Short mmCIF file of C-alpha atoms in Angstrom, two decimals:
data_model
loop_
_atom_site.label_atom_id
_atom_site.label_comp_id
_atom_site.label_asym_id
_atom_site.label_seq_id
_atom_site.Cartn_x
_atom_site.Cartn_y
_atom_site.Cartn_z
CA UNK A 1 0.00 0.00 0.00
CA UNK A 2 1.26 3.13 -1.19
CA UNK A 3 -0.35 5.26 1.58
CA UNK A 4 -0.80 4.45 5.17
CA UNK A 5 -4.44 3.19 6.08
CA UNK A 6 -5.50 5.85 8.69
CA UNK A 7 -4.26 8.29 5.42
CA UNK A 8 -5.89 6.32 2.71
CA UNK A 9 -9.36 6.32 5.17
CA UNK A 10 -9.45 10.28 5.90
CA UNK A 11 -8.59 11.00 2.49
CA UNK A 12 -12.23 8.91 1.52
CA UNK A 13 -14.05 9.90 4.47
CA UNK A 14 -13.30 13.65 2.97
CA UNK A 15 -14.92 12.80 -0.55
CA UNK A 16 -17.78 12.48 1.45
CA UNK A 17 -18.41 15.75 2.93
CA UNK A 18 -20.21 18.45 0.52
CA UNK A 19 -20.11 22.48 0.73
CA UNK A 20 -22.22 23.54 2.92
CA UNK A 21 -22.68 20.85 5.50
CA UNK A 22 -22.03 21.26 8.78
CA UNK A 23 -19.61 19.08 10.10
CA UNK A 24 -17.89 17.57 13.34
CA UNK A 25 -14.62 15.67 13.55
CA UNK A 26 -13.60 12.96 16.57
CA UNK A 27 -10.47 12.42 17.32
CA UNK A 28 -7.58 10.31 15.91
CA UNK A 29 -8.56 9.61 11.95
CA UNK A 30 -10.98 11.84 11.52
CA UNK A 31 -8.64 14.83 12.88
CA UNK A 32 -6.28 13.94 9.40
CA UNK A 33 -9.46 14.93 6.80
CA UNK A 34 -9.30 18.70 6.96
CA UNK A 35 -6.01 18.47 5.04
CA UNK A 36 -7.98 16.84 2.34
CA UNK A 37 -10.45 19.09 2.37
CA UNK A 38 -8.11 22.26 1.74
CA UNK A 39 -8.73 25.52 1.87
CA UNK A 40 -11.93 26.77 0.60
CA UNK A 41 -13.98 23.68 0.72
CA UNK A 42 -17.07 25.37 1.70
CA UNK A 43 -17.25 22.87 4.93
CA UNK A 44 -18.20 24.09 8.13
CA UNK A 45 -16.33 22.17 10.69
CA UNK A 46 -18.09 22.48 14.64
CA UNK A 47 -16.02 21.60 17.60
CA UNK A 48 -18.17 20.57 20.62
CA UNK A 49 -16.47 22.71 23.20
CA UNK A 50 -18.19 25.72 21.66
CA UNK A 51 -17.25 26.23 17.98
CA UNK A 52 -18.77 26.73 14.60
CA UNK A 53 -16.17 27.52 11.37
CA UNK A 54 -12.70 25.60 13.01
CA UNK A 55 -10.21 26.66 10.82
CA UNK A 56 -6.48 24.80 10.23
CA UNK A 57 -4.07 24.79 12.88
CA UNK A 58 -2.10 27.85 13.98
CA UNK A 59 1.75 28.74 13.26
CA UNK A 60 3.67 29.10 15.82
CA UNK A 61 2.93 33.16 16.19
CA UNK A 62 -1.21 32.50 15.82
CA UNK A 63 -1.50 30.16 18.52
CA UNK A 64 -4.34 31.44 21.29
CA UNK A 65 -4.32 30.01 24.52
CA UNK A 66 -8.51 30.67 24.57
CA UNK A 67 -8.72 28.52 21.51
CA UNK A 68 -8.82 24.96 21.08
CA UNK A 69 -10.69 22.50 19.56
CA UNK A 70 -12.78 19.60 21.11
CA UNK A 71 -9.53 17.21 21.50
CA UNK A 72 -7.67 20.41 22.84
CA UNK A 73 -5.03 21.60 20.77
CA UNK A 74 -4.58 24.72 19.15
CA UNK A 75 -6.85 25.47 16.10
CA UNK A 76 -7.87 28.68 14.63
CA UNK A 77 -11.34 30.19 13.67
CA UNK A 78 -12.49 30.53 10.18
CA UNK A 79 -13.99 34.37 8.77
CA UNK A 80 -17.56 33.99 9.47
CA UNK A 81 -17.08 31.41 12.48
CA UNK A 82 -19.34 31.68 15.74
CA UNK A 83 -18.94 30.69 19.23
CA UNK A 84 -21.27 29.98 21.75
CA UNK A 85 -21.52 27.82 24.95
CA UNK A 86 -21.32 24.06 25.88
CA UNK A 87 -25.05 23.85 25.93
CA UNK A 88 -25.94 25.48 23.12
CA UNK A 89 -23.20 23.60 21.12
CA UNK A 90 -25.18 20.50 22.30
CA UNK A 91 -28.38 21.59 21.66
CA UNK A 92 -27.11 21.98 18.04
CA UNK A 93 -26.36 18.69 18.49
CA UNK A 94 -28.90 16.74 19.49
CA UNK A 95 -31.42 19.57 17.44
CA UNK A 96 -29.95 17.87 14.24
CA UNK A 97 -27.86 20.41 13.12
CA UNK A 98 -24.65 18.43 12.57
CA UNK A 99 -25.39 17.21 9.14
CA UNK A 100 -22.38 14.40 9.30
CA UNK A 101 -20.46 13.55 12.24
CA UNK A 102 -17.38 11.37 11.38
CA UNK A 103 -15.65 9.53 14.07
CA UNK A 104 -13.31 6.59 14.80
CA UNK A 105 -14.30 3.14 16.56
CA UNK A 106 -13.54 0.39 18.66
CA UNK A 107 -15.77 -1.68 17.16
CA UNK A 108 -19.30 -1.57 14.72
CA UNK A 109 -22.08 -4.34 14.57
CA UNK A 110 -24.00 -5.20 10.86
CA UNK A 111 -26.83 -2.69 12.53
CA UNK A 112 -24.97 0.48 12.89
CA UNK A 113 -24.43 0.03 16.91
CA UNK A 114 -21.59 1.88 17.70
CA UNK A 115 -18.91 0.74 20.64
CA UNK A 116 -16.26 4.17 20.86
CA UNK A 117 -15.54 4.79 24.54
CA UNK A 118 -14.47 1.66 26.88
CA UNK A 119 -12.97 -1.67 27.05
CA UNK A 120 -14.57 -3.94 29.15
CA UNK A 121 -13.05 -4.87 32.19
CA UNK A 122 -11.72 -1.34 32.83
CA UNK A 123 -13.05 1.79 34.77
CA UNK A 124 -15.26 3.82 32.81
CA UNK A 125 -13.91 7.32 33.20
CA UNK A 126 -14.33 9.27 29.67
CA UNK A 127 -17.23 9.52 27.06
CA UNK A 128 -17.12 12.97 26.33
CA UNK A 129 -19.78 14.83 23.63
CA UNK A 130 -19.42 10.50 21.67
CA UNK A 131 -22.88 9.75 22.39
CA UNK A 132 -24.63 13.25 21.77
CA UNK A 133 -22.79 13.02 18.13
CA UNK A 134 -23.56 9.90 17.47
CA UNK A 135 -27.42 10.30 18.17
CA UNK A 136 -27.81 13.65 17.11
CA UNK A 137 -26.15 14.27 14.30
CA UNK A 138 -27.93 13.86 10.80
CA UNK A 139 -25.61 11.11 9.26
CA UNK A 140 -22.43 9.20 11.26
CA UNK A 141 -19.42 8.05 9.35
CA UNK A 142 -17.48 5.89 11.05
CA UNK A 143 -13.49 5.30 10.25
CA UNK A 144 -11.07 2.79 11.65
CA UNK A 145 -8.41 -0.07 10.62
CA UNK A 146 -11.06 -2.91 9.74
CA UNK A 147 -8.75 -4.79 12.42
CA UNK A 148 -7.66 -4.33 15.62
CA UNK A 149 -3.54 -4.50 16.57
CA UNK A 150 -4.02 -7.94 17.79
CA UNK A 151 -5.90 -9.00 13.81
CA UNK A 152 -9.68 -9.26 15.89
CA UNK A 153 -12.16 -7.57 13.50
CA UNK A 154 -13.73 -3.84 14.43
CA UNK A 155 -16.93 -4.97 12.30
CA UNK A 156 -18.55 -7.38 14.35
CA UNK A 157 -22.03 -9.43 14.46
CA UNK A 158 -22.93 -7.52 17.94
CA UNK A 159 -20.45 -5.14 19.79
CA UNK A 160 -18.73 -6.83 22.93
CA UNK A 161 -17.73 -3.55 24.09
CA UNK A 162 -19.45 -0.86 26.01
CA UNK A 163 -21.97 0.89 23.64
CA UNK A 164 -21.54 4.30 22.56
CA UNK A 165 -25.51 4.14 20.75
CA UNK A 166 -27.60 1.36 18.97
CA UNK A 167 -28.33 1.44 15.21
CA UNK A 168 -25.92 5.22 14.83
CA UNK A 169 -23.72 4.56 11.86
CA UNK A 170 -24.93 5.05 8.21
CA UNK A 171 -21.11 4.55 6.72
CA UNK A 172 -17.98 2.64 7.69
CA UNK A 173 -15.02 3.46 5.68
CA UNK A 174 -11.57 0.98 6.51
CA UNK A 175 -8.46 0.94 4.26
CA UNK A 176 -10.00 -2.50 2.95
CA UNK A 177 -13.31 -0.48 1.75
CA UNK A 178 -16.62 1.31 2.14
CA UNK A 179 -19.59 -0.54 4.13
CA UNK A 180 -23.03 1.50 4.16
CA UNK A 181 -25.76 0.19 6.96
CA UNK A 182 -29.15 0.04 4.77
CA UNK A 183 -31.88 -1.14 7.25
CA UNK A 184 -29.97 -2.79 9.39
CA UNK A 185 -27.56 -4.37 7.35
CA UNK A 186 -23.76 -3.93 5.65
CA UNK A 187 -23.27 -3.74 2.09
CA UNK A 188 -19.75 -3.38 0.72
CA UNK A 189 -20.03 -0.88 -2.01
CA UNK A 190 -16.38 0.23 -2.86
CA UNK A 191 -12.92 -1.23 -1.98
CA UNK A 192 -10.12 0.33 -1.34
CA UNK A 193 -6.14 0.11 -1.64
CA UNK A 194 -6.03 -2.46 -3.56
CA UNK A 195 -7.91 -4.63 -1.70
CA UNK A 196 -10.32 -7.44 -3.01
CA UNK A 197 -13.97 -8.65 -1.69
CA UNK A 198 -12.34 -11.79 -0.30
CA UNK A 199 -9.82 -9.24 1.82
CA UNK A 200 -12.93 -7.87 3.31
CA UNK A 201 -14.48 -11.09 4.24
CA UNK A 202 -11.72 -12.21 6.11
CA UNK A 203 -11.19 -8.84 7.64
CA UNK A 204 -15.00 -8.61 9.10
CA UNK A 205 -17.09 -10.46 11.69
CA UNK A 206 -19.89 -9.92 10.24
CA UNK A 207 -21.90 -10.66 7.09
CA UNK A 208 -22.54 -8.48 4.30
CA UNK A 209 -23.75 -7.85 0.76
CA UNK A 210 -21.78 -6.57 -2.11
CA UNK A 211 -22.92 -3.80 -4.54
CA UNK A 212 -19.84 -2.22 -6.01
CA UNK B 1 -26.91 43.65 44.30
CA UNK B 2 -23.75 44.17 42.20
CA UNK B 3 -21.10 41.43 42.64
CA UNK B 4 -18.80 42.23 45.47
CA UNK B 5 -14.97 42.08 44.74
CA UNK B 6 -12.79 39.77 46.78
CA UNK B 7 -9.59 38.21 47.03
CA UNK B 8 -9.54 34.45 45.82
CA UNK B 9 -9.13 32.99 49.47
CA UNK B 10 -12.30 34.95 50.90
CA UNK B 11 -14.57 33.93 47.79
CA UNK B 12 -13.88 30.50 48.50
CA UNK B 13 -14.05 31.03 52.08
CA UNK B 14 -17.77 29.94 52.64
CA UNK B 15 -17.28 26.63 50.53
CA UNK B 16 -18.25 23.93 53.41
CA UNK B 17 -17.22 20.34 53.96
CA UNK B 18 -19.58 18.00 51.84
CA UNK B 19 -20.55 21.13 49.28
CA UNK B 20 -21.10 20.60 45.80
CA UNK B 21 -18.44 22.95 43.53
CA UNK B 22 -19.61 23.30 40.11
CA UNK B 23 -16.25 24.24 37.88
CA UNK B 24 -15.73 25.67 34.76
CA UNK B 25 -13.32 24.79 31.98
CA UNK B 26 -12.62 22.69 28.99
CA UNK B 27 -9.46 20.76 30.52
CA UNK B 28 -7.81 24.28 31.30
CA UNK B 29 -9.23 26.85 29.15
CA UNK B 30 -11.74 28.61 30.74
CA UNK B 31 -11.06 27.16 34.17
CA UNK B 32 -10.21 29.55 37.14
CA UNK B 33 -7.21 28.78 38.36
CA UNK B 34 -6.61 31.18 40.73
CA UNK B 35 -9.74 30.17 42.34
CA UNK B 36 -9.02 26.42 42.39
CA UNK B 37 -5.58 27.33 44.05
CA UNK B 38 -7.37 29.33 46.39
CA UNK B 39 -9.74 26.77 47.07
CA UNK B 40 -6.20 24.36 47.18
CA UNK B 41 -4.37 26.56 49.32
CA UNK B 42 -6.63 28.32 51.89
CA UNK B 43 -9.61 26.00 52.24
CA UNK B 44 -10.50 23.21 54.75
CA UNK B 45 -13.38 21.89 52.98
CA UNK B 46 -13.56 18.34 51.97
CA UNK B 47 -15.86 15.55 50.88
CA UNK B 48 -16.63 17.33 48.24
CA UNK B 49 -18.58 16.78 44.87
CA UNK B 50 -16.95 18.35 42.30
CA UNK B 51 -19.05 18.81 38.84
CA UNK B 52 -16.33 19.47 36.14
CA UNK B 53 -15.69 18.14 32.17
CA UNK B 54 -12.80 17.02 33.74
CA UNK B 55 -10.92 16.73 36.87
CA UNK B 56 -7.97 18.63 35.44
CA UNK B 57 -4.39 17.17 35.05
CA UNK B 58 -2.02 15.60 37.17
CA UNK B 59 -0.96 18.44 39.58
CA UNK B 60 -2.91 21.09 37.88
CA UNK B 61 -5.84 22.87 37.69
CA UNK B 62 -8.49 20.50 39.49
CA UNK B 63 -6.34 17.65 39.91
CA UNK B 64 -4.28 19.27 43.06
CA UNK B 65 -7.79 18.97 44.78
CA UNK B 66 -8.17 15.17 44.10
CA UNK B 67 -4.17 14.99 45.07
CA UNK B 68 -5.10 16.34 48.66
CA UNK B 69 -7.99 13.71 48.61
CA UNK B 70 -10.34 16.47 49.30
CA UNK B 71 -12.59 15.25 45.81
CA UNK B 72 -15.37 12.71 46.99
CA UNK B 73 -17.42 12.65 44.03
CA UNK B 74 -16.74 14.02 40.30
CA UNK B 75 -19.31 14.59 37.90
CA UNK B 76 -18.20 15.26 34.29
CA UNK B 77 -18.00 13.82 30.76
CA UNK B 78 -14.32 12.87 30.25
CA UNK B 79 -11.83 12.22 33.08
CA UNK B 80 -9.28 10.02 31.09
CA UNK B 81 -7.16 13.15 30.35
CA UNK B 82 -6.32 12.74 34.33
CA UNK B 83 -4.82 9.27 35.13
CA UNK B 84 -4.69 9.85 38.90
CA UNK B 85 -8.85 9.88 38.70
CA UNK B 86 -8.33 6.15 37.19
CA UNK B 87 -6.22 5.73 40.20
CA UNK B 88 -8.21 6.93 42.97
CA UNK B 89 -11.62 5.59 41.47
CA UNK B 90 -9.89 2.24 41.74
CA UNK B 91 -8.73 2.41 44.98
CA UNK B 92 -12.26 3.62 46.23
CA UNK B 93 -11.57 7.18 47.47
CA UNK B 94 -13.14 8.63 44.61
CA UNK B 95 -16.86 8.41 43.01
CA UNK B 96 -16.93 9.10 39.43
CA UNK B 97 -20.22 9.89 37.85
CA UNK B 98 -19.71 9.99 34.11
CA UNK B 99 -22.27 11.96 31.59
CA UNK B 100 -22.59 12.48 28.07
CA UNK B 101 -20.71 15.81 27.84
CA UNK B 102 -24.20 17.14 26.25
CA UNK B 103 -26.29 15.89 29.38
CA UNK B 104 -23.57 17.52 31.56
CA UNK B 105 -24.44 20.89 29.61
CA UNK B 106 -27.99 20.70 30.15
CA UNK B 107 -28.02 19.51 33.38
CA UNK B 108 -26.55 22.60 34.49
CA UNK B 109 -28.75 24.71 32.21
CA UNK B 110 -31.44 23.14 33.69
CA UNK B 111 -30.86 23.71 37.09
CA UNK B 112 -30.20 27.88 36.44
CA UNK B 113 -32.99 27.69 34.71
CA UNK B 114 -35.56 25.98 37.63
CA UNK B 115 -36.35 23.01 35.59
CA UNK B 116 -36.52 20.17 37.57
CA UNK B 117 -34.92 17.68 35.29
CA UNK B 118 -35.47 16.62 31.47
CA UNK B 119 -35.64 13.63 29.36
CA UNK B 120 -33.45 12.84 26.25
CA UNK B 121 -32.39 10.36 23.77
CA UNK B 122 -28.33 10.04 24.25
CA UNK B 123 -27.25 7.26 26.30
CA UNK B 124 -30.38 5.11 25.87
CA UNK B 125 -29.52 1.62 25.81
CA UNK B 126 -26.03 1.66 27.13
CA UNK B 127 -24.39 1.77 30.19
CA UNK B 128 -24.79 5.48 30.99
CA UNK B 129 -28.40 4.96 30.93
CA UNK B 130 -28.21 2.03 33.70
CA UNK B 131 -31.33 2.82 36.26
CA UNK B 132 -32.51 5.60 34.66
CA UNK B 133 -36.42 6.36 33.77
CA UNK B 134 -37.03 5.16 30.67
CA UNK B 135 -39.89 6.83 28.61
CA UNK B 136 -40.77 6.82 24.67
CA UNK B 137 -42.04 10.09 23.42
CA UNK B 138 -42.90 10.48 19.74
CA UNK B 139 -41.81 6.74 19.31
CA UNK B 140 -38.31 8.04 20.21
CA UNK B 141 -37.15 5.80 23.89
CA UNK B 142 -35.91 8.58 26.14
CA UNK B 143 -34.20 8.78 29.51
CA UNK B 144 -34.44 11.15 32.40
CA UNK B 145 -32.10 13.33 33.51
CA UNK B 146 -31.96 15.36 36.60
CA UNK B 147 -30.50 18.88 36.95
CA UNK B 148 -27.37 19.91 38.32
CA UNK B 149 -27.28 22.20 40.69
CA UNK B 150 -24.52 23.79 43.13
CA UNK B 151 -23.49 25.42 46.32
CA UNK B 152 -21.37 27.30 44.59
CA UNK B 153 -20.20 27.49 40.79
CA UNK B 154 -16.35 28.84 39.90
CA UNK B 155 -16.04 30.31 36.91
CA UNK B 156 -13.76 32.26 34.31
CA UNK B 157 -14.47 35.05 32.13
CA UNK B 158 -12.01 37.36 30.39
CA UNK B 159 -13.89 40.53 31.30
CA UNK B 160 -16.16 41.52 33.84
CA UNK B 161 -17.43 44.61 34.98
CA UNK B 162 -18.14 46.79 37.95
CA UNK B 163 -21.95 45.05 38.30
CA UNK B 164 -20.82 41.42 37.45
CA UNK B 165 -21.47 41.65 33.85
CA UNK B 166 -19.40 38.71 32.29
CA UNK B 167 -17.70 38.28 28.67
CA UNK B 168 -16.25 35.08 27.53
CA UNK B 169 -13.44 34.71 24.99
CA UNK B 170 -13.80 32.41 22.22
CA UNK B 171 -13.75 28.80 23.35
CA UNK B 172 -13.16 29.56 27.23
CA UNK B 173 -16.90 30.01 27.32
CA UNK B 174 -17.77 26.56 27.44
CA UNK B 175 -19.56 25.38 30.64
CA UNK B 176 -18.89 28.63 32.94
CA UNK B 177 -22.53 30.59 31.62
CA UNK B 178 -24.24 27.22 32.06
CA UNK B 179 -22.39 26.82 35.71
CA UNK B 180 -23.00 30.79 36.80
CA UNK B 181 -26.68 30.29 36.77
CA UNK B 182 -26.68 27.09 38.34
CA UNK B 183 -25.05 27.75 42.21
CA UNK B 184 -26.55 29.52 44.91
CA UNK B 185 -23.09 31.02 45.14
CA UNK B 186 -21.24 32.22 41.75
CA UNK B 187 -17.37 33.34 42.07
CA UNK B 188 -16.26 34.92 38.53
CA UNK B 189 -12.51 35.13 38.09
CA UNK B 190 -12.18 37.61 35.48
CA UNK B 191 -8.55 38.59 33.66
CA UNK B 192 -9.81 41.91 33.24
CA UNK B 193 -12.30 43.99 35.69
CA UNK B 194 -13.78 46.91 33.51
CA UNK B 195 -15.72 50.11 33.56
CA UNK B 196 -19.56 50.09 32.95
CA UNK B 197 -20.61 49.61 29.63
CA UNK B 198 -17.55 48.33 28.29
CA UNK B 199 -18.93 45.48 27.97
CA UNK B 200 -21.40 46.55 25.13
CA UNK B 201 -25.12 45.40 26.65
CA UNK B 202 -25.44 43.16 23.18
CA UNK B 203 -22.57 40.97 24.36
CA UNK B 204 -23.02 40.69 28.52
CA UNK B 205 -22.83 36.44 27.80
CA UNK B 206 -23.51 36.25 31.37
CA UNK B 207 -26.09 39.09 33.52
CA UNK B 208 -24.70 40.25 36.81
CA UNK B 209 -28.14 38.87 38.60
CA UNK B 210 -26.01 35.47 38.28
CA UNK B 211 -22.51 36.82 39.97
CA UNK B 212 -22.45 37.07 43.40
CA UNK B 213 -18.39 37.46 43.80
CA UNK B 214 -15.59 38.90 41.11
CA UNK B 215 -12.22 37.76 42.00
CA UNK B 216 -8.85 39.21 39.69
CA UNK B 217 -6.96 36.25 37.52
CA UNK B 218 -3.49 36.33 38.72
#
C-alpha cells in the first residue's frame, strides 16, 4: 500500500463531505481529513467545546491560549465562524444540526451500533460529547483499521464492548473499503487500496452484501 | 446587588465540607485557576462533589484537589485526560459519575434555569443509561435526567465589569454561563475587571443577577 491506512481512510471519508454541510470531527482519523479538504472547501467544521467555522491549525505566532478544539489543541477560527456555549453547542447537536459527524471506533455491529468509549473490564472514566454526536447528528461516518492490533475484527455481528448508541452509523469506511448500513444491514459498495472482496471477508465479523 | 470584589481565598471562604463545587473549563481553558488554588491553598473543605468536564491534570488545575484527597465525588463527561482519577476511582476514594458531555451541559442549564430535570435520547440503551427512567415520546425511547445544581459554581471570564457583567473569549466560554446560573453562590474570576458599559449590553454572555463574587486572575 502506497499510503498508510489511517491516510488512505481520511482522504475517503473527505470525498464524502459536501459544501455547505455542517460538520464535526472525533479524534484520531478523523482529525487527518481537513487536510484533504483544503482551503476553501465550503465545509463548516463544529467543535463541541463551543465552535462553529474551526479553521487549520495555527503557526507558531497565531497560537491562542482561549482557543482549542474539542480534543484540545490549538486550532484557529475561520472568517464567518461563531462561538457559543457548551449547551448550546449541544443543543445543536442533538437539534440535528450536525449534518455528518465522522468519528473513529472500537468496534461496529452489521446494525450500525456503535462501541467508541471503553474496554470492558476497565473503569469507565471518559465519554465525552461520543454519544450526543452519534445520536444527534444527521448522518455518522465511522473510520477505523477494519482490524484491531491484535488482527480481531472492528466490524462485528454484535459489539462486545461498552456501547456508545444502537443502530448510529450510516457509513464505515476501513483501508480495505466502504460498508453502508441500509436497514440494518452492511453492504460493501467500494474497496479500497487495492484490496479485493475476499480481503474484506476475512477482515470482518460480520456478514454483508456486495454492490460495487 | 452588584457582585462584590474579593480576594480568591475569601470567595472560597464559605465553601463547606460535603458542598457541591460546580467548575468551569474545557481541561484548562476557561477554568479559574486562581480560584481552584485558592480553594487548594486556603480551604478546609472536603468531601466534596466536584461537577467538572474534567478533573484537570495531574498536579494542575483541578487535579491538586483530588491529590489532597479532598474530591469525593466528580461529575463530568471525560476524566481520562487525568490518570490519577483512574487511580483513585480504583482504589475507592473517589466516586466518578460519568455523563454524556451534552447531558452535563444541560443539566446545568437546567438547574439555572428551575427546571426540575429533562428527558433525552443520548445514552439510551447503554451503560450510561443504567437505572434511569425510561420513557418513549414520539416513538423516540428517552431517559431522564436530573439537573445539576450547586453550592457554589467557579467560573472564568475574560472581562467583567463593575456590576458582574461577564464576557467570555472564544472557546473559554464553554460550561462557565451554564455553571454561573446554576449555584446559589457564583465566584467569577475575570482577567480583566472593567468600567460600565464596556462590555457593550449586546454581548453581557452572562447578567450580573447570576454573579455574586468577582475575584482578579493572577
Amino acid at each position: 500500500m502506497g499510503e498508510d491506512a489511517r491516510t488512505l481512510i481520511a482522504r475517503r471519508a473527505a470525498q464524502e463531505l459536501v459544501p455547505g454541510q455542517v460538520v464535526n470531527l472525533g479524534v484520531g482519523i478523523p482529525n487527518l481529513i481537513p487536510k484533504f479538504l483544503g482551503a476553501g472547501s465550503g465545509v463548516h467544521i463544529q467543535t463541541e467545546n463551543s465552535l462553529l467555522g474551526v479553521g487549520p491549525p495555527p503557526r507558531p505566532h497565531e497560537v491562542d491560549e482561549d482557543l482549542i478544539d474539542a480534543a484540545k489543541q490549538p486550532v484557529t477560527a475561520l472568517a464567518g465562524a461563531a462561538y457559543f456555549d457548551s449547551a448550546e453547542s449541544f443543543a445543536m447537536i442533538r437539534g440535528g444540526r450536525i449534518d455528518v459527524a465522522v468519528l473513529g471506533a472500537l468496534q461496529v455491529s452489521e446494525r450500525g451500533d456503535i462501541a467508541n468509549w471503553a474496554v470492558p473490564g476497565r473503569n469507565i472514566l471518559g465519554v465525552g460529547g461520543a454519544m450526543d454526536l452519534v445520536v444527534g447528528a444527521r448522518k455518522v461516518i465511522v473510520t477505523m483499521t477494519a482490524q484491531t492490533t491484535a488482527g480481531e475484527p472492528k466490524v462485528v455481528s454484535g459489539c462486545t464492548y461498552p456501547l456508545t448508541a444502537t443502530a448510529a452509523a450510516g457509513l464505515v469506511i476501513t483501508e480495505l473499503g466502504v460498508l453502508a448500513v441500509r436497514e440494518g444491514r452492511l453492504v460493501l459498495t467500494e474497496l479500497l487500496g487495492g484490496a479485493a472482496v475476499k480481503d474484506v471477508r476475512r477482515a470482518t465479523g460480520a456478514p454483508f452484501s456486495v454492490d460495487l | 446587588m452588584p457582585a462584590r470584589l474579593a480576594s480568591p481565598e475569601e470567595a472560597v471562604s464559605s465553601i463547606r465540607t460535603g458542598d457541591t463545587v460546580l467548575a468551569g473549563g474545557f481541561g484548562l481553558v476557561g477554568a479559574p485557576l486562581a480560584l481552584i488554588d485558592a480553594l487548594v491553598e486556603a480551604s478546609k473543605a472536603r468531601e466534596l462533589t466536584v461537577v467538572s468536564n474534567n478533573l484537570g491534570e495531574p498536579g494542575k488545575g483541578l487535579g491538586k484537589l483530588l491529590r489532597q484527597g479532598r474530591v469525593r465525588r466528580a461529575v463530568g463527561s471525560f476524566f481520562t485526560s487525568n490518570p490519577e482519577v483512574a487511580a483513585a476511582a480504583q482504589a475507592g476514594e473517589l466516586e466518578v459519575v460519568l455523563l454524556p458531555q451534552g447531558t452535563l451541559a444541560e443539566a446545568l442549564r437546567a438547574a439555572g434555569a428551575g427546571i426540575g430535570g429533562f428527558f433525552t435520547p443520548i445514552g439510551v440503551g447503554t451503560e450510561l443509561a443504567r437505572g434511569k427512567e425510561e420513557r418513549r415520546i414520539d416513538g423516540v425511547a428517552n431517559v431522564l435526567e436530573a439537573p445539576l445544581h450547586g453550592d457554589a459554581a467557579l467560573v472564568y471570564a475574560a472581562r467583567g465589569d463593575e456590576l458582574g457583567n461577564l464576557w467570555y473569549r472564544k472557546t473559554a466560554r464553554n460550561f462557565n454561563p451554564a455553571m454561573a446560573a446554576a449555584a446559589r453562590l457564583t465566584v467569577a474570576e475575570v482577567g480583566e475587571l472593567v468600567a460600565l458599559d464596556e462590555i457593550e449590553p449586546e454581548s453581557v454572555h452572562t447578567p450580573h443577577v447570576y454573579v455574586d463574587l468577582m475575584t482578579r486572575a493572577r
